């Protein structure tokens, strides 16, 4: 069962679970793809002080032209912390790193997997508290779905959030679904069914009626229109 603990506590649990993976003494990387300066930047400061800029090349190239699983697991807590703090300025970079975690984590020890799931649960309320975010709600749900983490608890929690930021994330999610996002994965089918349900329409209507700016109201009303259009299209 996914919980929604304090993010700071979940972050500490993540660091603790992966503390058994020290920085490898020897580094394997492609000299044509990775520069010595990029490697040096990941070793110039303690792990918790590394910036998104320091780790950006590693996020792109981990497991391909830079390092192995041991190195990825060493840096994983800091990378996830930076993504959750909205410090990684390119969503594609964050998504690529999470895809690499997905390739490996089925074989990881239970405590490491549990620490990641706990961290994801703590990250979700934070993500919904601010809009916009570099890492979107849709990408968050997609990453969980790819990891095999059920998304239903996240959707149930979203239904309880009546703040404007959460509703604007919802409006963008609706636009993503109806304007190009598509997957045959089970998690996506779950998401589609939820979006078509009554809770999403209710949240959009409530937020539009109290929107803080005309632009926010327009986003929310447009999403509501898209829902209506989809329902009309499905009618016989």
PDB file of C-alpha atoms in Angstrom:
ATOM      1  CA  UNK A   1       0.000   0.000   0.000  1.00  0.00           C
ATOM      2  CA  UNK A   2       1.435   3.375  -1.000  1.00  0.00           C
ATOM      3  CA  UNK A   3       1.599   5.957   1.780  1.00  0.00           C
ATOM      4  CA  UNK A   4       2.311   9.651   1.601  1.00  0.00           C
ATOM      5  CA  UNK A   5       4.972  10.239   4.263  1.00  0.00           C
ATOM      6  CA  UNK A   6       7.068  13.305   4.916  1.00  0.00           C
ATOM      7  CA  UNK A   7       9.456  13.909   2.017  1.00  0.00           C
ATOM      8  CA  UNK A   8      12.428  14.704   4.250  1.00  0.00           C
ATOM      9  CA  UNK A   9      12.012  11.429   6.150  1.00  0.00           C
ATOM     10  CA  UNK A  10      11.571   9.470   2.930  1.00  0.00           C
ATOM     11  CA  UNK A  11      14.729  11.075   1.534  1.00  0.00           C
ATOM     12  CA  UNK A  12      16.734  10.008   4.571  1.00  0.00           C
ATOM     13  CA  UNK A  13      15.419   6.463   4.190  1.00  0.00           C
ATOM     14  CA  UNK A  14      16.505   6.480   0.555  1.00  0.00           C
ATOM     15  CA  UNK A  15      20.050   7.575   1.408  1.00  0.00           C
ATOM     16  CA  UNK A  16      20.223   5.005   4.184  1.00  0.00           C
ATOM     17  CA  UNK A  17      19.100   2.124   1.955  1.00  0.00           C
ATOM     18  CA  UNK A  18      21.663   2.933  -0.739  1.00  0.00           C
ATOM     19  CA  UNK A  19      24.544   3.862   1.585  1.00  0.00           C
ATOM     20  CA  UNK A  20      25.923   0.356   1.048  1.00  0.00           C
ATOM     21  CA  UNK A  21      26.963   1.408  -2.473  1.00  0.00           C
ATOM     22  CA  UNK A  22      30.114   3.541  -2.224  1.00  0.00           C
ATOM     23  CA  UNK A  23      31.523   5.470  -5.122  1.00  0.00           C
ATOM     24  CA  UNK A  24      33.449   2.939  -7.248  1.00  0.00           C
ATOM     25  CA  UNK A  25      37.198   3.426  -7.120  1.00  0.00           C
ATOM     26  CA  UNK A  26      37.526   2.744 -10.842  1.00  0.00           C
ATOM     27  CA  UNK A  27      35.370   4.451 -13.447  1.00  0.00           C
ATOM     28  CA  UNK A  28      34.495   2.949 -16.791  1.00  0.00           C
ATOM     29  CA  UNK A  29      33.342   5.441 -19.417  1.00  0.00           C
ATOM     30  CA  UNK A  30      33.588   6.131 -23.132  1.00  0.00           C
ATOM     31  CA  UNK A  31      36.227   8.793 -23.702  1.00  0.00           C
ATOM     32  CA  UNK A  32      34.489   9.842 -26.923  1.00  0.00           C
ATOM     33  CA  UNK A  33      31.170  10.486 -25.150  1.00  0.00           C
ATOM     34  CA  UNK A  34      32.197  11.614 -21.667  1.00  0.00           C
ATOM     35  CA  UNK A  35      34.846  14.171 -20.768  1.00  0.00           C
ATOM     36  CA  UNK A  36      37.215  13.937 -17.787  1.00  0.00           C
ATOM     37  CA  UNK A  37      35.731  17.228 -16.535  1.00  0.00           C
ATOM     38  CA  UNK A  38      32.237  15.709 -16.462  1.00  0.00           C
ATOM     39  CA  UNK A  39      33.495  12.740 -14.472  1.00  0.00           C
ATOM     40  CA  UNK A  40      35.458  15.009 -12.117  1.00  0.00           C
ATOM     41  CA  UNK A  41      32.343  17.088 -11.416  1.00  0.00           C
ATOM     42  CA  UNK A  42      30.578  14.048  -9.927  1.00  0.00           C
ATOM     43  CA  UNK A  43      33.493  13.514  -7.550  1.00  0.00           C
ATOM     44  CA  UNK A  44      34.320  17.095  -6.592  1.00  0.00           C
ATOM     45  CA  UNK A  45      31.893  17.284  -3.641  1.00  0.00           C
ATOM     46  CA  UNK A  46      30.137  14.970  -1.195  1.00  0.00           C
ATOM     47  CA  UNK A  47      27.146  13.168  -2.713  1.00  0.00           C
ATOM     48  CA  UNK A  48      24.514  15.339  -1.035  1.00  0.00           C
ATOM     49  CA  UNK A  49      26.146  18.540  -2.276  1.00  0.00           C
ATOM     50  CA  UNK A  50      26.236  17.569  -5.948  1.00  0.00           C
ATOM     51  CA  UNK A  51      24.059  19.756  -8.156  1.00  0.00           C
ATOM     52  CA  UNK A  52      21.796  18.874 -11.045  1.00  0.00           C
ATOM     53  CA  UNK A  53      24.413  20.354 -13.392  1.00  0.00           C
ATOM     54  CA  UNK A  54      27.081  18.109 -11.870  1.00  0.00           C
ATOM     55  CA  UNK A  55      24.975  14.997 -12.460  1.00  0.00           C
ATOM     56  CA  UNK A  56      23.273  15.926 -15.742  1.00  0.00           C
ATOM     57  CA  UNK A  57      25.753  14.049 -18.007  1.00  0.00           C
ATOM     58  CA  UNK A  58      25.594  10.987 -15.755  1.00  0.00           C
ATOM     59  CA  UNK A  59      21.780  10.951 -15.860  1.00  0.00           C
ATOM     60  CA  UNK A  60      21.922  10.857 -19.650  1.00  0.00           C
ATOM     61  CA  UNK A  61      24.668   8.273 -20.016  1.00  0.00           C
ATOM     62  CA  UNK A  62      24.511   5.972 -17.001  1.00  0.00           C
ATOM     63  CA  UNK A  63      24.664   2.275 -17.970  1.00  0.00           C
ATOM     64  CA  UNK A  64      25.396   3.112 -21.600  1.00  0.00           C
ATOM     65  CA  UNK A  65      28.633   5.044 -22.012  1.00  0.00           C
ATOM     66  CA  UNK A  66      29.253   5.823 -18.337  1.00  0.00           C
ATOM     67  CA  UNK A  67      29.504   3.477 -15.409  1.00  0.00           C
ATOM     68  CA  UNK A  68      27.641   0.407 -14.286  1.00  0.00           C
ATOM     69  CA  UNK A  69      24.871  -0.560 -11.887  1.00  0.00           C
ATOM     70  CA  UNK A  70      27.056   0.040  -8.821  1.00  0.00           C
ATOM     71  CA  UNK A  71      27.719   3.626  -9.850  1.00  0.00           C
ATOM     72  CA  UNK A  72      24.059   4.254 -10.691  1.00  0.00           C
ATOM     73  CA  UNK A  73      22.996   2.995  -7.253  1.00  0.00           C
ATOM     74  CA  UNK A  74      25.555   5.228  -5.541  1.00  0.00           C
ATOM     75  CA  UNK A  75      24.189   8.367  -7.182  1.00  0.00           C
ATOM     76  CA  UNK A  76      20.511   7.337  -7.214  1.00  0.00           C
ATOM     77  CA  UNK A  77      19.447   8.976  -3.911  1.00  0.00           C
ATOM     78  CA  UNK A  78      20.855  12.356  -4.905  1.00  0.00           C
ATOM     79  CA  UNK A  79      19.423  12.190  -8.415  1.00  0.00           C
ATOM     80  CA  UNK A  80      15.945  11.345  -7.132  1.00  0.00           C
ATOM     81  CA  UNK A  81      16.188  14.086  -4.528  1.00  0.00           C
ATOM     82  CA  UNK A  82      17.101  16.648  -7.195  1.00  0.00           C
ATOM     83  CA  UNK A  83      14.258  15.555  -9.473  1.00  0.00           C
ATOM     84  CA  UNK A  84      11.723  15.750  -6.640  1.00  0.00           C
ATOM     85  CA  UNK A  85      13.043  19.192  -5.652  1.00  0.00           C
ATOM     86  CA  UNK A  86      12.473  20.321  -9.261  1.00  0.00           C
ATOM     87  CA  UNK A  87      16.171  21.025  -9.720  1.00  0.00           C
ATOM     88  CA  UNK A  88      16.523  18.993 -12.939  1.00  0.00           C
ATOM     89  CA  UNK A  89      15.558  21.418 -15.680  1.00  0.00           C
ATOM     90  CA  UNK A  90      14.927  18.869 -18.427  1.00  0.00           C
ATOM     91  CA  UNK A  91      12.114  16.392 -17.873  1.00  0.00           C
ATOM     92  CA  UNK A  92      13.572  14.115 -20.558  1.00  0.00           C
ATOM     93  CA  UNK A  93      16.785  13.736 -18.547  1.00  0.00           C
ATOM     94  CA  UNK A  94      14.871  12.777 -15.407  1.00  0.00           C
ATOM     95  CA  UNK A  95      12.702  10.320 -17.326  1.00  0.00           C
ATOM     96  CA  UNK A  96      15.718   8.668 -18.946  1.00  0.00           C
ATOM     97  CA  UNK A  97      17.338   8.119 -15.559  1.00  0.00           C
ATOM     98  CA  UNK A  98      14.149   6.612 -14.125  1.00  0.00           C
ATOM     99  CA  UNK A  99      13.889   4.322 -17.141  1.00  0.00           C
ATOM    100  CA  UNK A 100      17.343   2.999 -16.286  1.00  0.00           C
ATOM    101  CA  UNK A 101      16.215   2.302 -12.740  1.00  0.00           C
ATOM    102  CA  UNK A 102      13.254   0.421 -14.209  1.00  0.00           C
ATOM    103  CA  UNK A 103      15.631  -1.831 -16.180  1.00  0.00           C
ATOM    104  CA  UNK A 104      17.346  -3.020 -13.011  1.00  0.00           C
ATOM    105  CA  UNK A 105      15.237  -2.683  -9.926  1.00  0.00           C
ATOM    106  CA  UNK A 106      13.316  -5.983 -10.174  1.00  0.00           C
ATOM    107  CA  UNK A 107      16.472  -7.718  -8.877  1.00  0.00           C
ATOM    108  CA  UNK A 108      17.285  -5.211  -6.128  1.00  0.00           C
ATOM    109  CA  UNK A 109      16.940  -6.039  -2.406  1.00  0.00           C
ATOM    110  CA  UNK A 110      13.536  -5.475  -0.816  1.00  0.00           C
ATOM    111  CA  UNK A 111      14.723  -2.615   1.384  1.00  0.00           C
ATOM    112  CA  UNK A 112      16.056  -0.668  -1.607  1.00  0.00           C
ATOM    113  CA  UNK A 113      12.841  -1.147  -3.557  1.00  0.00           C
ATOM    114  CA  UNK A 114      10.771  -0.201  -0.512  1.00  0.00           C
ATOM    115  CA  UNK A 115      12.848   2.949   0.022  1.00  0.00           C
ATOM    116  CA  UNK A 116      12.209   4.022  -3.568  1.00  0.00           C
ATOM    117  CA  UNK A 117       8.470   3.355  -3.283  1.00  0.00           C
ATOM    118  CA  UNK A 118       8.328   5.313  -0.026  1.00  0.00           C
ATOM    119  CA  UNK A 119      10.189   8.188  -1.639  1.00  0.00           C
ATOM    120  CA  UNK A 120       7.808   8.204  -4.608  1.00  0.00           C
ATOM    121  CA  UNK A 121       4.850   8.300  -2.246  1.00  0.00           C
ATOM    122  CA  UNK A 122       6.322  11.279  -0.414  1.00  0.00           C
ATOM    123  CA  UNK A 123       7.193  13.079  -3.646  1.00  0.00           C
ATOM    124  CA  UNK A 124       3.628  12.936  -5.032  1.00  0.00           C
ATOM    125  CA  UNK A 125       1.952  15.419  -2.617  1.00  0.00           C
ATOM    126  CA  UNK A 126       4.866  17.808  -3.115  1.00  0.00           C
ATOM    127  CA  UNK A 127       4.505  17.609  -6.874  1.00  0.00           C
ATOM    128  CA  UNK A 128       0.781  18.398  -6.668  1.00  0.00           C
ATOM    129  CA  UNK A 129       1.419  21.394  -4.411  1.00  0.00           C
ATOM    130  CA  UNK A 130       3.126  23.514  -7.078  1.00  0.00           C
ATOM    131  CA  UNK A 131       2.364  24.268 -10.711  1.00  0.00           C
ATOM    132  CA  UNK A 132       4.092  24.204 -13.100  1.00  0.00           C
ATOM    133  CA  UNK A 133       6.767  21.623 -12.324  1.00  0.00           C
ATOM    134  CA  UNK A 134       9.620  20.481 -14.549  1.00  0.00           C
ATOM    135  CA  UNK A 135       8.625  16.853 -13.966  1.00  0.00           C
ATOM    136  CA  UNK A 136       4.938  16.556 -14.792  1.00  0.00           C
ATOM    137  CA  UNK A 137       2.260  14.567 -12.996  1.00  0.00           C
ATOM    138  CA  UNK A 138       1.822  12.462 -16.123  1.00  0.00           C
ATOM    139  CA  UNK A 139       5.534  11.583 -16.231  1.00  0.00           C
ATOM    140  CA  UNK A 140       5.433  10.732 -12.537  1.00  0.00           C
ATOM    141  CA  UNK A 141       2.552   8.301 -13.071  1.00  0.00           C
ATOM    142  CA  UNK A 142       4.255   6.872 -16.154  1.00  0.00           C
ATOM    143  CA  UNK A 143       7.466   6.236 -14.209  1.00  0.00           C
ATOM    144  CA  UNK A 144       5.530   4.458 -11.465  1.00  0.00           C
ATOM    145  CA  UNK A 145       3.632   2.408 -14.022  1.00  0.00           C
ATOM    146  CA  UNK A 146       6.866   1.376 -15.710  1.00  0.00           C
ATOM    147  CA  UNK A 147       8.277   0.305 -12.339  1.00  0.00           C
ATOM    148  CA  UNK A 148       5.186  -1.776 -11.696  1.00  0.00           C
ATOM    149  CA  UNK A 149       4.054   0.432  -8.799  1.00  0.00           C
ATOM    150  CA  UNK A 150       0.216   0.659  -8.785  1.00  0.00           C
ATOM    151  CA  UNK A 151      -0.997   4.162  -9.596  1.00  0.00           C
ATOM    152  CA  UNK A 152      -4.490   3.820  -8.078  1.00  0.00           C
ATOM    153  CA  UNK A 153      -3.420   5.200  -4.651  1.00  0.00           C
ATOM    154  CA  UNK A 154      -1.917   8.247  -6.357  1.00  0.00           C
ATOM    155  CA  UNK A 155      -5.149   8.893  -8.231  1.00  0.00           C
ATOM    156  CA  UNK A 156      -7.208   8.430  -5.068  1.00  0.00           C
ATOM    157  CA  UNK A 157      -4.994  10.965  -3.297  1.00  0.00           C
ATOM    158  CA  UNK A 158      -5.351  13.385  -6.221  1.00  0.00           C
ATOM    159  CA  UNK A 159      -9.121  13.296  -5.748  1.00  0.00           C
ATOM    160  CA  UNK A 160      -8.662  14.696  -2.239  1.00  0.00           C
ATOM    161  CA  UNK A 161      -6.554  17.654  -3.383  1.00  0.00           C
ATOM    162  CA  UNK A 162      -8.657  20.742  -3.946  1.00  0.00           C
ATOM    163  CA  UNK A 163      -5.837  23.270  -4.357  1.00  0.00           C
ATOM    164  CA  UNK A 164      -5.480  25.106  -7.650  1.00  0.00           C
ATOM    165  CA  UNK A 165      -2.007  23.699  -8.374  1.00  0.00           C
ATOM    166  CA  UNK A 166      -3.308  20.115  -8.245  1.00  0.00           C
ATOM    167  CA  UNK A 167      -6.217  21.047 -10.513  1.00  0.00           C
ATOM    168  CA  UNK A 168      -3.921  22.706 -13.052  1.00  0.00           C
ATOM    169  CA  UNK A 169      -1.768  19.561 -13.100  1.00  0.00           C
ATOM    170  CA  UNK A 170      -5.003  17.724 -13.810  1.00  0.00           C
ATOM    171  CA  UNK A 171      -5.886  20.066 -16.665  1.00  0.00           C
ATOM    172  CA  UNK A 172      -2.512  19.418 -18.290  1.00  0.00           C
ATOM    173  CA  UNK A 173      -2.923  15.699 -17.770  1.00  0.00           C
ATOM    174  CA  UNK A 174      -6.247  15.772 -19.610  1.00  0.00           C
ATOM    175  CA  UNK A 175      -4.623  17.680 -22.481  1.00  0.00           C
ATOM    176  CA  UNK A 176      -1.761  15.158 -22.604  1.00  0.00           C
ATOM    177  CA  UNK A 177      -4.155  12.243 -22.864  1.00  0.00           C
ATOM    178  CA  UNK A 178      -6.350  13.726 -25.548  1.00  0.00           C
ATOM    179  CA  UNK A 179      -3.582  15.375 -27.557  1.00  0.00           C
ATOM    180  CA  UNK A 180      -1.060  12.655 -28.149  1.00  0.00           C
ATOM    181  CA  UNK A 181      -0.163  10.628 -25.088  1.00  0.00           C
ATOM    182  CA  UNK A 182      -0.900   6.956 -25.667  1.00  0.00           C
ATOM    183  CA  UNK A 183       0.179   3.655 -24.233  1.00  0.00           C
ATOM    184  CA  UNK A 184      -1.097   0.094 -24.215  1.00  0.00           C
ATOM    185  CA  UNK A 185       0.245  -0.437 -20.711  1.00  0.00           C
ATOM    186  CA  UNK A 186      -2.142  -1.441 -17.935  1.00  0.00           C
ATOM    187  CA  UNK A 187      -1.334   1.658 -15.876  1.00  0.00           C
ATOM    188  CA  UNK A 188      -2.399   3.889 -18.773  1.00  0.00           C
ATOM    189  CA  UNK A 189      -5.731   2.102 -19.095  1.00  0.00           C
ATOM    190  CA  UNK A 190      -6.261   2.723 -15.381  1.00  0.00           C
ATOM    191  CA  UNK A 191      -5.437   6.385 -15.890  1.00  0.00           C
ATOM    192  CA  UNK A 192      -7.798   6.746 -18.857  1.00  0.00           C
ATOM    193  CA  UNK A 193     -10.699   5.245 -16.937  1.00  0.00           C
ATOM    194  CA  UNK A 194     -10.042   7.552 -14.014  1.00  0.00           C
ATOM    195  CA  UNK A 195      -9.875  10.662 -16.199  1.00  0.00           C
ATOM    196  CA  UNK A 196     -13.224   9.723 -17.737  1.00  0.00           C
ATOM    197  CA  UNK A 197     -14.833   9.363 -14.306  1.00  0.00           C
ATOM    198  CA  UNK A 198     -16.815  11.899 -12.320  1.00  0.00           C
ATOM    199  CA  UNK A 199     -14.039  12.917  -9.912  1.00  0.00           C
ATOM    200  CA  UNK A 200     -11.925  14.621 -12.559  1.00  0.00           C
ATOM    201  CA  UNK A 201     -14.831  16.667 -13.916  1.00  0.00           C
ATOM    202  CA  UNK A 202     -15.772  17.684 -10.367  1.00  0.00           C
ATOM    203  CA  UNK A 203     -12.251  18.833  -9.515  1.00  0.00           C
ATOM    204  CA  UNK A 204     -11.910  20.840 -12.727  1.00  0.00           C
ATOM    205  CA  UNK A 205     -15.287  22.540 -12.247  1.00  0.00           C
ATOM    206  CA  UNK A 206     -14.545  23.441  -8.641  1.00  0.00           C
ATOM    207  CA  UNK A 207     -11.118  24.866  -9.439  1.00  0.00           C
ATOM    208  CA  UNK A 208     -12.354  26.841 -12.456  1.00  0.00           C
ATOM    209  CA  UNK A 209     -14.995  28.563 -10.324  1.00  0.00           C
ATOM    210  CA  UNK A 210     -12.354  29.867  -7.903  1.00  0.00           C
ATOM    211  CA  UNK A 211      -9.354  30.247 -10.234  1.00  0.00           C
ATOM    212  CA  UNK A 212      -6.862  32.901  -9.174  1.00  0.00           C
ATOM    213  CA  UNK A 213      -6.206  34.228 -12.691  1.00  0.00           C
ATOM    214  CA  UNK A 214      -8.026  34.300 -16.052  1.00  0.00           C
ATOM    215  CA  UNK A 215      -5.275  32.141 -17.553  1.00  0.00           C
ATOM    216  CA  UNK A 216      -5.738  29.470 -14.908  1.00  0.00           C
ATOM    217  CA  UNK A 217      -9.498  29.530 -15.411  1.00  0.00           C
ATOM    218  CA  UNK A 218      -9.016  29.153 -19.174  1.00  0.00           C
ATOM    219  CA  UNK A 219      -6.763  26.089 -18.711  1.00  0.00           C
ATOM    220  CA  UNK A 220      -9.267  24.442 -16.397  1.00  0.00           C
ATOM    221  CA  UNK A 221     -12.273  25.204 -18.572  1.00  0.00           C
ATOM    222  CA  UNK A 222     -10.477  23.967 -21.674  1.00  0.00           C
ATOM    223  CA  UNK A 223      -9.721  20.664 -19.961  1.00  0.00           C
ATOM    224  CA  UNK A 224     -13.366  20.372 -18.983  1.00  0.00           C
ATOM    225  CA  UNK A 225     -14.383  20.948 -22.600  1.00  0.00           C
ATOM    226  CA  UNK A 226     -12.047  18.186 -23.731  1.00  0.00           C
ATOM    227  CA  UNK A 227     -13.704  15.775 -21.326  1.00  0.00           C
ATOM    228  CA  UNK A 228     -17.126  16.718 -22.646  1.00  0.00           C
ATOM    229  CA  UNK A 229     -15.951  16.281 -26.235  1.00  0.00           C
ATOM    230  CA  UNK A 230     -14.550  12.844 -25.525  1.00  0.00           C
ATOM    231  CA  UNK A 231     -17.761  11.704 -23.872  1.00  0.00           C
ATOM    232  CA  UNK A 232     -19.844  13.010 -26.786  1.00  0.00           C
ATOM    233  CA  UNK A 233     -17.600  11.209 -29.267  1.00  0.00           C
ATOM    234  CA  UNK A 234     -18.142   7.930 -27.427  1.00  0.00           C
ATOM    235  CA  UNK A 235     -21.927   8.177 -27.499  1.00  0.00           C
ATOM    236  CA  UNK A 236     -23.630   5.870 -30.066  1.00  0.00           C
TER     237      UNK A 236
END
